[in-house]
Coordinates of C-alpha atoms in Angstrom, one line a residue:
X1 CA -42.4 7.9 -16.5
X2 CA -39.2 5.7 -16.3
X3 CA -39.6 2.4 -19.1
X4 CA -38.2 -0.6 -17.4
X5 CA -35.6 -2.5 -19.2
X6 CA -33.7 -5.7 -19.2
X7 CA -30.9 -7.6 -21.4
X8 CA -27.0 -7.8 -21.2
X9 CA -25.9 -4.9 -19.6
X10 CA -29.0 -3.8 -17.9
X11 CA -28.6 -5.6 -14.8
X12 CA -29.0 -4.7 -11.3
X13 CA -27.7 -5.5 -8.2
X14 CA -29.4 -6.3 -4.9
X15 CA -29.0 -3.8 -2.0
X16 CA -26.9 -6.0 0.7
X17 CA -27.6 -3.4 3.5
X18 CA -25.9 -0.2 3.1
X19 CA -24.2 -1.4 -0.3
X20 CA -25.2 1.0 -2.5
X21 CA -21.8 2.4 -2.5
X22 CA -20.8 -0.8 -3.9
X23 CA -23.2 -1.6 -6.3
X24 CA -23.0 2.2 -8.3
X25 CA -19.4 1.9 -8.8
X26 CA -19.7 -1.3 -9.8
X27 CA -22.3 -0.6 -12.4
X28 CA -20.2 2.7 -13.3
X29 CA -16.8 0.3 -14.4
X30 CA -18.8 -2.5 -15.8
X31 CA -20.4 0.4 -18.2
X32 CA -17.0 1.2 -19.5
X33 CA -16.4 -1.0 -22.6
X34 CA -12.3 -1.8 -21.7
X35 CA -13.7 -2.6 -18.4
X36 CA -16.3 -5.0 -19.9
X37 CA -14.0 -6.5 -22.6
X38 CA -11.1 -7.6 -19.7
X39 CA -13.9 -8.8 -17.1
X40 CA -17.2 -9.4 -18.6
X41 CA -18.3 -11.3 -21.6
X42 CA -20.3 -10.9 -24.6
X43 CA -23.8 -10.3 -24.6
X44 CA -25.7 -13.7 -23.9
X45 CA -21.5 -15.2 -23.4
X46 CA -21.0 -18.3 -21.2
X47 CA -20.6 -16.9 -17.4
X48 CA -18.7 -20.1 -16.4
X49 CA -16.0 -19.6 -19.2
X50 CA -13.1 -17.0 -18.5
X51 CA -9.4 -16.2 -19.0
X52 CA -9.1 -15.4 -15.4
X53 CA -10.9 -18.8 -14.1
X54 CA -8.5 -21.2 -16.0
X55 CA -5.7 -23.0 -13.7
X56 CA -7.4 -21.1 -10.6
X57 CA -7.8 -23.9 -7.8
X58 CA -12.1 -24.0 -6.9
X59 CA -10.8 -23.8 -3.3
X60 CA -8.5 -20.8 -4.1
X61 CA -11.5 -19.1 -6.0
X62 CA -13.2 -17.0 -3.2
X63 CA -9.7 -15.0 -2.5
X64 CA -8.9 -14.5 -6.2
X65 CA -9.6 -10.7 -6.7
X66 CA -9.5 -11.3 -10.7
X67 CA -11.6 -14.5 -10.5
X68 CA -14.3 -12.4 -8.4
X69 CA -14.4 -9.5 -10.3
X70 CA -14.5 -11.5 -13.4
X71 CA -17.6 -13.2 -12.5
X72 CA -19.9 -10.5 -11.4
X73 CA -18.9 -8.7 -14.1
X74 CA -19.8 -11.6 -16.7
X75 CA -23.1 -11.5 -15.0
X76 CA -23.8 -8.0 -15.2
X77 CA -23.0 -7.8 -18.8
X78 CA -24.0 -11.2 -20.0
X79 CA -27.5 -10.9 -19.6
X80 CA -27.9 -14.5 -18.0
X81 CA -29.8 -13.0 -14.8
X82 CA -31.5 -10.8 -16.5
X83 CA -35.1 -10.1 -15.4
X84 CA -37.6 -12.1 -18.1
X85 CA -39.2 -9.5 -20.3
X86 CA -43.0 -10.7 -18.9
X87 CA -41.8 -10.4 -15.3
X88 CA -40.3 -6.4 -15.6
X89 CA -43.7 -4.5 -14.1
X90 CA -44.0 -7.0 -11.5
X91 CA -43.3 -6.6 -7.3
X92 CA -39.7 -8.7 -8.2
X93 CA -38.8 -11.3 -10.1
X94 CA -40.0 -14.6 -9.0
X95 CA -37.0 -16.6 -9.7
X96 CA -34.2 -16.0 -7.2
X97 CA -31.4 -16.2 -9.6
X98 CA -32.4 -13.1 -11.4
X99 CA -31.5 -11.1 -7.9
X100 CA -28.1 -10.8 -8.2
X101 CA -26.1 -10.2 -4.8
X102 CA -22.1 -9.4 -5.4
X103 CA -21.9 -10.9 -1.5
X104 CA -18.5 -12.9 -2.2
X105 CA -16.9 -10.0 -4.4
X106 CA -18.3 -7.4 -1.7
X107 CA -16.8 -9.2 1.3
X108 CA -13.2 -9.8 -0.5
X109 CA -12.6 -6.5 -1.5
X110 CA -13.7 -5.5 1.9
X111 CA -12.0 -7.7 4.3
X112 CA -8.8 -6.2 4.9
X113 CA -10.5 -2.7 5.4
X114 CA -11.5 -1.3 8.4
X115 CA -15.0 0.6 6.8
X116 CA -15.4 -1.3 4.3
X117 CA -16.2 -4.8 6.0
X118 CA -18.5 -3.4 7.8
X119 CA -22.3 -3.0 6.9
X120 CA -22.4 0.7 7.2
X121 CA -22.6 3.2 4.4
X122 CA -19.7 4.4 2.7
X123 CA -18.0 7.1 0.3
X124 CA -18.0 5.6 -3.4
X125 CA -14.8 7.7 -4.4
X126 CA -12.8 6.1 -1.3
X127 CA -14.2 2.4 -2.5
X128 CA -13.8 3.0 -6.3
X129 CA -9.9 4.3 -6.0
X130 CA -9.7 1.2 -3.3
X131 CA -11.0 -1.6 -5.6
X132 CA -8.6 0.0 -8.5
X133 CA -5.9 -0.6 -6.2
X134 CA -6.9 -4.3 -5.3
X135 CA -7.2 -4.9 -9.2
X136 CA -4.1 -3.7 -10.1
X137 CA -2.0 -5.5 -7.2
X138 CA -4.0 -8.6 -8.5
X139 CA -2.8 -7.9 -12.7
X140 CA 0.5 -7.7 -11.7
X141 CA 0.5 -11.1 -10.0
X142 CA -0.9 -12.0 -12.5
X143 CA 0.8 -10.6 -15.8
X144 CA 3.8 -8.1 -14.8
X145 CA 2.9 -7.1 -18.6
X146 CA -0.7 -6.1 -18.1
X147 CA -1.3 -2.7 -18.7
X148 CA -3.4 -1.9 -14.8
X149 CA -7.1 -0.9 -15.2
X150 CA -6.4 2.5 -13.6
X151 CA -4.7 3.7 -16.0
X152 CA -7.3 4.6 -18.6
X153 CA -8.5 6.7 -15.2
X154 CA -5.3 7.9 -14.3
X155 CA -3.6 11.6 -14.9
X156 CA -1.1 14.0 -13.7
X157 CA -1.3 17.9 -13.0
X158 CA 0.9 20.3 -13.2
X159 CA 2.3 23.4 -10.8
X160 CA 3.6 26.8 -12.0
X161 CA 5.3 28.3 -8.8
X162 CA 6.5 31.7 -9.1
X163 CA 9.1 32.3 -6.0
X164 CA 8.1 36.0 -4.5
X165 CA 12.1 37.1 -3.7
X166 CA 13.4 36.6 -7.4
X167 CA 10.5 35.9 -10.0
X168 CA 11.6 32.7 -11.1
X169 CA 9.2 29.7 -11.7
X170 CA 9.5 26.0 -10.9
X171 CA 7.3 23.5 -12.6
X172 CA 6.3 20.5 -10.2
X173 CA 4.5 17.3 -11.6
X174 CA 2.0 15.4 -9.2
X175 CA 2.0 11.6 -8.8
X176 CA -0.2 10.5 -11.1
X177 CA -4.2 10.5 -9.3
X178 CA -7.6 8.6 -10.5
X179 CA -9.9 10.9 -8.9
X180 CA -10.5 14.6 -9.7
X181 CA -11.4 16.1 -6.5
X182 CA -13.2 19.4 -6.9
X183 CA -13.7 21.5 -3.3
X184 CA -17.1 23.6 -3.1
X185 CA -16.4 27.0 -3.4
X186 CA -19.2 28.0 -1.0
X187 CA -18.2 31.8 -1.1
X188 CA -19.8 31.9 -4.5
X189 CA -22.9 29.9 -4.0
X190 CA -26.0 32.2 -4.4
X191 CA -30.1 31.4 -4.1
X192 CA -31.3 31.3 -7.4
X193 CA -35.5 32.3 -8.2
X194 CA -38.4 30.4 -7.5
X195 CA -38.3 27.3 -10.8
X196 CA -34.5 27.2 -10.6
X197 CA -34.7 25.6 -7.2
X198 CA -35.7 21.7 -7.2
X199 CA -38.7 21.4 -4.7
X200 CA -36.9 18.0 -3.5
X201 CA -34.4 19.8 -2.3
X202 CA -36.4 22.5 -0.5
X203 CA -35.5 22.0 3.5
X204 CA -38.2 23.6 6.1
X205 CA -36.7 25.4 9.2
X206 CA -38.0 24.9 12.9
X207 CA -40.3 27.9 12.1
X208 CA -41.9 25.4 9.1
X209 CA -40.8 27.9 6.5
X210 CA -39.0 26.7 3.4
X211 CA -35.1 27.1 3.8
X212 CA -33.7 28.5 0.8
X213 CA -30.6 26.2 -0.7
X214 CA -28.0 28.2 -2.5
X215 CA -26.1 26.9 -5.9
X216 CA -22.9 26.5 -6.8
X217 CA -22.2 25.8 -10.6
X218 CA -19.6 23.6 -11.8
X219 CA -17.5 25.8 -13.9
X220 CA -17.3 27.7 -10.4
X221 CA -15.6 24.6 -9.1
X222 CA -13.0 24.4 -11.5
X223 CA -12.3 27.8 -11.3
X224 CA -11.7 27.8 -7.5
X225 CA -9.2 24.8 -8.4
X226 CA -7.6 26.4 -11.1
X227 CA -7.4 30.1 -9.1
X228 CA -4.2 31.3 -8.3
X229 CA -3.2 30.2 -5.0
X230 CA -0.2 31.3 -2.1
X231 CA 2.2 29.4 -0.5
X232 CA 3.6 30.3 3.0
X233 CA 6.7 29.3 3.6
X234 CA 8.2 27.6 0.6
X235 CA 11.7 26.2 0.4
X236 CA 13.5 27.5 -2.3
X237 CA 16.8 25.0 -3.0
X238 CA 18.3 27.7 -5.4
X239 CA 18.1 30.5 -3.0
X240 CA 20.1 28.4 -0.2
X241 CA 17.1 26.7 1.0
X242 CA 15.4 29.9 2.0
X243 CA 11.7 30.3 2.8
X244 CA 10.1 32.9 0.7
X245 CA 6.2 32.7 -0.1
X246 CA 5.2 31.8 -3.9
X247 CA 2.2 31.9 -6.1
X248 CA 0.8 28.4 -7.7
X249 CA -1.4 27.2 -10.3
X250 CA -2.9 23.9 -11.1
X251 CA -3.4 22.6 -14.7
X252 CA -3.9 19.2 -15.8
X253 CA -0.4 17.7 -17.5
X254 CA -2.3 15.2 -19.3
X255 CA -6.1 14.1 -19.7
X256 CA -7.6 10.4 -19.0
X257 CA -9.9 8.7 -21.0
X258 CA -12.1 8.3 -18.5
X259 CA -12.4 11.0 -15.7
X260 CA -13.3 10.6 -12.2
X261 CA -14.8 13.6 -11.0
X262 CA -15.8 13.8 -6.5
X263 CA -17.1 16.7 -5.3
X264 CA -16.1 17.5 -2.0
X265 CA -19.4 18.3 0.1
X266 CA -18.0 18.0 3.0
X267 CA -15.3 20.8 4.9
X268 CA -13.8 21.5 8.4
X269 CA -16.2 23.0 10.7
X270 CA -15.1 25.3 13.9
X271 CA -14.7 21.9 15.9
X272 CA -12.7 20.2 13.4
X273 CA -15.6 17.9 12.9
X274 CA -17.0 17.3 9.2
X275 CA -19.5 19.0 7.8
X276 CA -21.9 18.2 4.9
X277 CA -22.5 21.4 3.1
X278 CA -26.1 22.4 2.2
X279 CA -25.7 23.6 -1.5
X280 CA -27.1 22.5 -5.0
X281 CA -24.3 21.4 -7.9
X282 CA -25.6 22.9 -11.5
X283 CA -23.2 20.7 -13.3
X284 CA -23.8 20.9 -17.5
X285 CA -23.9 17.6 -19.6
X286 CA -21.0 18.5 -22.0
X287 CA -17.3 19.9 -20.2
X288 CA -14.9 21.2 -21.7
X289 CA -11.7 21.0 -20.2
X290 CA -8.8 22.2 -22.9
X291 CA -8.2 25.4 -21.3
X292 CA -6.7 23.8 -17.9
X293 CA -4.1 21.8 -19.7
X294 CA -0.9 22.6 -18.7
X295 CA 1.7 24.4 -21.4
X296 CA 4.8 23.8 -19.6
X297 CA 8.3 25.9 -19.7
X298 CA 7.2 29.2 -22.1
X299 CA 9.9 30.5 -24.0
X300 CA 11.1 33.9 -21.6
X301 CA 10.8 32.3 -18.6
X302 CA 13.2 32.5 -16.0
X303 CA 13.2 28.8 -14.6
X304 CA 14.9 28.0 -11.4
X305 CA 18.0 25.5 -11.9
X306 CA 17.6 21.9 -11.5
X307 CA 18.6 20.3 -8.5
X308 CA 22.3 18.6 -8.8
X309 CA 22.0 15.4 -8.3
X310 CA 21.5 14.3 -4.5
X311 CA 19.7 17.3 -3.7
X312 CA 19.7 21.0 -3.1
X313 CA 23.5 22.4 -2.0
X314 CA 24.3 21.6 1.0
X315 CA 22.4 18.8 1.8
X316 CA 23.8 15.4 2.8
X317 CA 22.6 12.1 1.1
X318 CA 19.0 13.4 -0.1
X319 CA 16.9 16.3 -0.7
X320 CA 16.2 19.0 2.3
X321 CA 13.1 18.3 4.0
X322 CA 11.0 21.4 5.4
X323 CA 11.1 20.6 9.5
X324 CA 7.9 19.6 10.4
X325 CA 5.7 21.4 13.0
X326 CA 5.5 19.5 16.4
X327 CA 2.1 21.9 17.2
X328 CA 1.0 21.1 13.5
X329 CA 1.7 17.1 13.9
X330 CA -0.3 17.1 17.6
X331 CA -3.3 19.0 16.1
X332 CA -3.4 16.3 13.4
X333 CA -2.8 13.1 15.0
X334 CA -5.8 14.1 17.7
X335 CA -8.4 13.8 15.1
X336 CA -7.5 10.1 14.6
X337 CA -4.8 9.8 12.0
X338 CA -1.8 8.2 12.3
X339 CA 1.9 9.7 13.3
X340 CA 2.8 8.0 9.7
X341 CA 0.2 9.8 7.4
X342 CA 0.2 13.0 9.4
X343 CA 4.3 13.6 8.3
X344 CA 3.4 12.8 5.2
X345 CA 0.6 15.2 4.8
X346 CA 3.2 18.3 6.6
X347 CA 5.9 17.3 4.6
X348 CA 3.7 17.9 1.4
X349 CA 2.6 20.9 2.0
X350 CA 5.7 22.5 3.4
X351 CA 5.4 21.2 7.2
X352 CA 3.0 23.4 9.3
X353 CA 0.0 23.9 7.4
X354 CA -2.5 21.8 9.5
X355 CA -5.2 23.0 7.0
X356 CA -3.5 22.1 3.6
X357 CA -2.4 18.5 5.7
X358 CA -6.0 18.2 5.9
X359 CA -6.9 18.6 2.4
X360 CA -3.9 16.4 1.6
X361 CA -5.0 13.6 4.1
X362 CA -8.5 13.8 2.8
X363 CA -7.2 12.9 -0.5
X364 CA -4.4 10.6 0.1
X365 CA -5.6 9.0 2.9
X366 CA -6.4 5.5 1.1
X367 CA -2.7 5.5 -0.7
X368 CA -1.2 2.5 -0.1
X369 CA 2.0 3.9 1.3
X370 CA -0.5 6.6 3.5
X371 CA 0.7 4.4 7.4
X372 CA 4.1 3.5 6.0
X373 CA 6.7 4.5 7.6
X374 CA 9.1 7.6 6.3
X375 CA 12.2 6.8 5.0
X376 CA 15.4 8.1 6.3
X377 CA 16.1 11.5 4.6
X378 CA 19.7 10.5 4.6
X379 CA 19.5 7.3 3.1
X380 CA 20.8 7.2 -0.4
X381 CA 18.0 7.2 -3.3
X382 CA 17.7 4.2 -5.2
X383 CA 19.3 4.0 -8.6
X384 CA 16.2 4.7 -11.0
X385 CA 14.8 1.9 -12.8
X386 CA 16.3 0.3 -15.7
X387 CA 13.7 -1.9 -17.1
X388 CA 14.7 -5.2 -15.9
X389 CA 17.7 -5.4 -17.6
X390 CA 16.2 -4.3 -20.7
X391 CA 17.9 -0.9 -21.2
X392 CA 14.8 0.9 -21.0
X393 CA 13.5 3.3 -17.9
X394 CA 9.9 1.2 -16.9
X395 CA 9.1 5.2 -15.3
X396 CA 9.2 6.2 -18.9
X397 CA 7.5 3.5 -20.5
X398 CA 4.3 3.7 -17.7
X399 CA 4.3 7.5 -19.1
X400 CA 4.4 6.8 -22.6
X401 CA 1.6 4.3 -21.7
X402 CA -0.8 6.6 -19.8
X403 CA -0.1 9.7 -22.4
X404 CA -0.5 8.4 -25.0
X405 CA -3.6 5.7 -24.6
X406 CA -3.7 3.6 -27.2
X407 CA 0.0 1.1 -27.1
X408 CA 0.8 -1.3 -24.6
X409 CA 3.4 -1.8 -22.2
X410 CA 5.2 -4.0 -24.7
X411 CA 5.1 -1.7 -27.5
X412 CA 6.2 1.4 -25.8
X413 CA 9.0 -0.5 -24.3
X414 CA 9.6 -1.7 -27.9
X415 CA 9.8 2.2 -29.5
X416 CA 12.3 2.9 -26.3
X417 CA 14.5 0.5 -27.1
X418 CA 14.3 1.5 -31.2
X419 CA 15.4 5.1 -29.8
X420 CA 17.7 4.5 -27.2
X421 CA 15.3 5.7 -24.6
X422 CA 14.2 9.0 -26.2
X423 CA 10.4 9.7 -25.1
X424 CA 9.5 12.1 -28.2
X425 CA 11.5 10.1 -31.0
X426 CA 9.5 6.9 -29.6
X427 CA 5.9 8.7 -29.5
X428 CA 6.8 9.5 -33.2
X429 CA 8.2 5.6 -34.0
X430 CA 4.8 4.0 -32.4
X431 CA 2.7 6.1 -34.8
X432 CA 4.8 5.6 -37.7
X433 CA 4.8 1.7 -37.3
X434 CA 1.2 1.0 -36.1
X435 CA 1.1 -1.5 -39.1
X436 CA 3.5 -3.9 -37.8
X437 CA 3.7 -3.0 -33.9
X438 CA 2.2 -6.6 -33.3
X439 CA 5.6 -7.9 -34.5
X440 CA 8.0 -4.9 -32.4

């Protein structure tokens, strides 16, 4: 039998109609102690006093993302509206202000979104990696020197790409992601016996007989993403921008200290419709990930060349893009998505794999940039960045920063500028002057 409890941090939220979605993400930041620490307060704190309230106009209040966020979170972990100890067996409590409705933080993060306003149920992994993005727009206006709240989420993978014409291998870094997203490998599901099988998740056919559920473990998950995959048509700059297939893994460059993990229940059917699979998750309580961390360039390895600056030979003002499939772009853009995303999502995967553009757009389709439009492939890159004027790469320092998880933006810039720039020499300097990094 569940034990009801009550007390700072053991608050909950009331169900605004379909909020659910809301509410558990909420709850699941709120229970991270950095999240806390920046947003809430301290057990039995004052709710009306915070950082992110001073100088903020009252009027201003109910569009200020960091004001917002600040104050349900002070109430979730303050323990001010938390349910009286006498009252915890009863119906609900009788005193409204111990139901706590995030209505004015709901409807600002979900204003400006086309599902989110609404009052219909939603997917927690699009909200979560939505609100991250509405927080971290919001730091930066208000402290360019914040270090973002996604970052203690955030990681990068790696690909090993092994061309099929000549052997060699190309490593490719990903943009750095705050959601794990783990397909189903439904191939290996299987029905386990009789106790294995929660009754709750039993289904009865038409004929009333029980329909059988099939599982799918977790380590069978991270297998299929790890697995060895092939690549049709892959532009090879070295080769004279010929298209040979390749062979690709996926390993994790770096690890987050928090890990978002979303299981992808749902694939293409026949109709190119979603469809929720019908398949129990056996996930463990203790993962072990250490194994899928990348190694990077082994020594014998025949790497291909680096690009010369301005792209693969023979390209004009940029790198080569692969042509895009008209027949590809068509087939996309009639499920709903826009010209915009649907180039984006061919380009990435090599420009006429409508199902790998699907995959791509069902993970990238809330990037901020996912509409925008393309830029001109013969427009000159801008020159990289320099730090302000400081001397020092701000690409490098954000690095630094989510690598290594315990400096701040100020103190990795600091170590950059003791080693003119040098990544390694300034992870070495941070931990060799954590005594005195407060004065860097």
């Amino acid at each position: 039998k569940l034990v009801s409890v009550t007390g700072p941090g053991l608050q909950g939220l009331v169900n605004l109609g379909n909020s659910c979605y809301c509410n558990s993400v909420v709850q699941a930041l709120c229970a991270l102690p950095e999240v806390a620490n920046r947003y809430g307060t301290e057990a039995n704190g004052n709710v009306r006093q915070h950082k992110f309230f001073q100088d903020v106009n009252p009027s201003a209040a109910p569009n200020n993302v960091l004001v917002q966020t600040s104050k349900l979170a002070s109430a979730l972990t303050s323990g001010a509206y938390a349910i009286p100890q006498d009252e915890l067996d009863k119906e609900g409590p009788t005193d409204p202000k111990h139901r706590l409705a995030p209505r004015m933080f709901k409807h600002l993060i979900g204003k400006d979104h086309v599902d989110f306003r609404t009052a219909q149920q939603q997917d927690a992994a699009q909200f979560l990696q939505y609100l991250l993005e509405q927080i971290d727009r919001a730091e930066a206006r208000y402290d360019r020197n914040m270090s973002p709240t996604s970052y203690i989420f955030s990681f990068e993978s790696q690909a090993r790409i092994v061309c099929s014409a000549d052997q060699k291998i190309k490593y490719k870094d990903t943009a750095a992601e705050t959601m794990w997203s783990l397909r189903v490998p439904m191939e290996k599901a299987v029905v386990l016996p009789g106790p294995e099988e929660p009754e709750q998740k039993k289904q009865k056919q038409e004929d009333g007989e029980e329909k059988q559920i099939p599982t799918v473990t977790f380590a069978q998950c991270v297998e299929s993403w790890s697995a060895e995959t092939a690549l049709d048509d892959y532009r090879w700059p070295h080769l004279h921008n010929a298209v040979h297939p390749a062979m690709q893994k996926t390993r994790f460059k770096n690890f987050p200290r928090y890990l978002w993990i979303q299981i992808q229940r749902y694939e293409l059917g026949p109709d190119w419709q979603p469809v929720k699979l019908e398949v129990n998750l056996d996930i463990p309580e203790s993962i072990d990930l250490s194994a899928y961390k990348a190694s990077g360039p082994q020594e014998g390895e025949d790497l291909v060349p680096d690009e010369p600056v301005g792209g693969p030979p023979g390209a004009s003002g940029g790198a080569q893009q692969p042509e895009i499939s008209e027949m590809a772009l068509q087939t996309l853009m009639e499920m709903g998505f826009t010209m915009n995303g649907c180039k984006r999502a061919l380009l990435a995967v090599g420009g006429s794999d409508t199902e790998a553009a699907m995959n791509w757009i069902f993970e990238h389709n809330m990037d901020p940039d996912f509409n925008d439009p393309l830029p001109d492939p013969g427009a000159s890159a801008p020159a990289a960045a320099s730090g302000l004027g400081s001397g020092v790469d701000d690409a490098v320092v954000m690095s630094l920063v989510e690598s290594l998880g315990c400096f701040t933006i100020d103190q990795v810039r600091a170590a950059l500028k003791e080693t003119k720039g040098a990544a390694d020499r300034a992870a070495d300097w941070l931990f060799s002057h954590m005594d005195d990094l407060d004065s860097a």
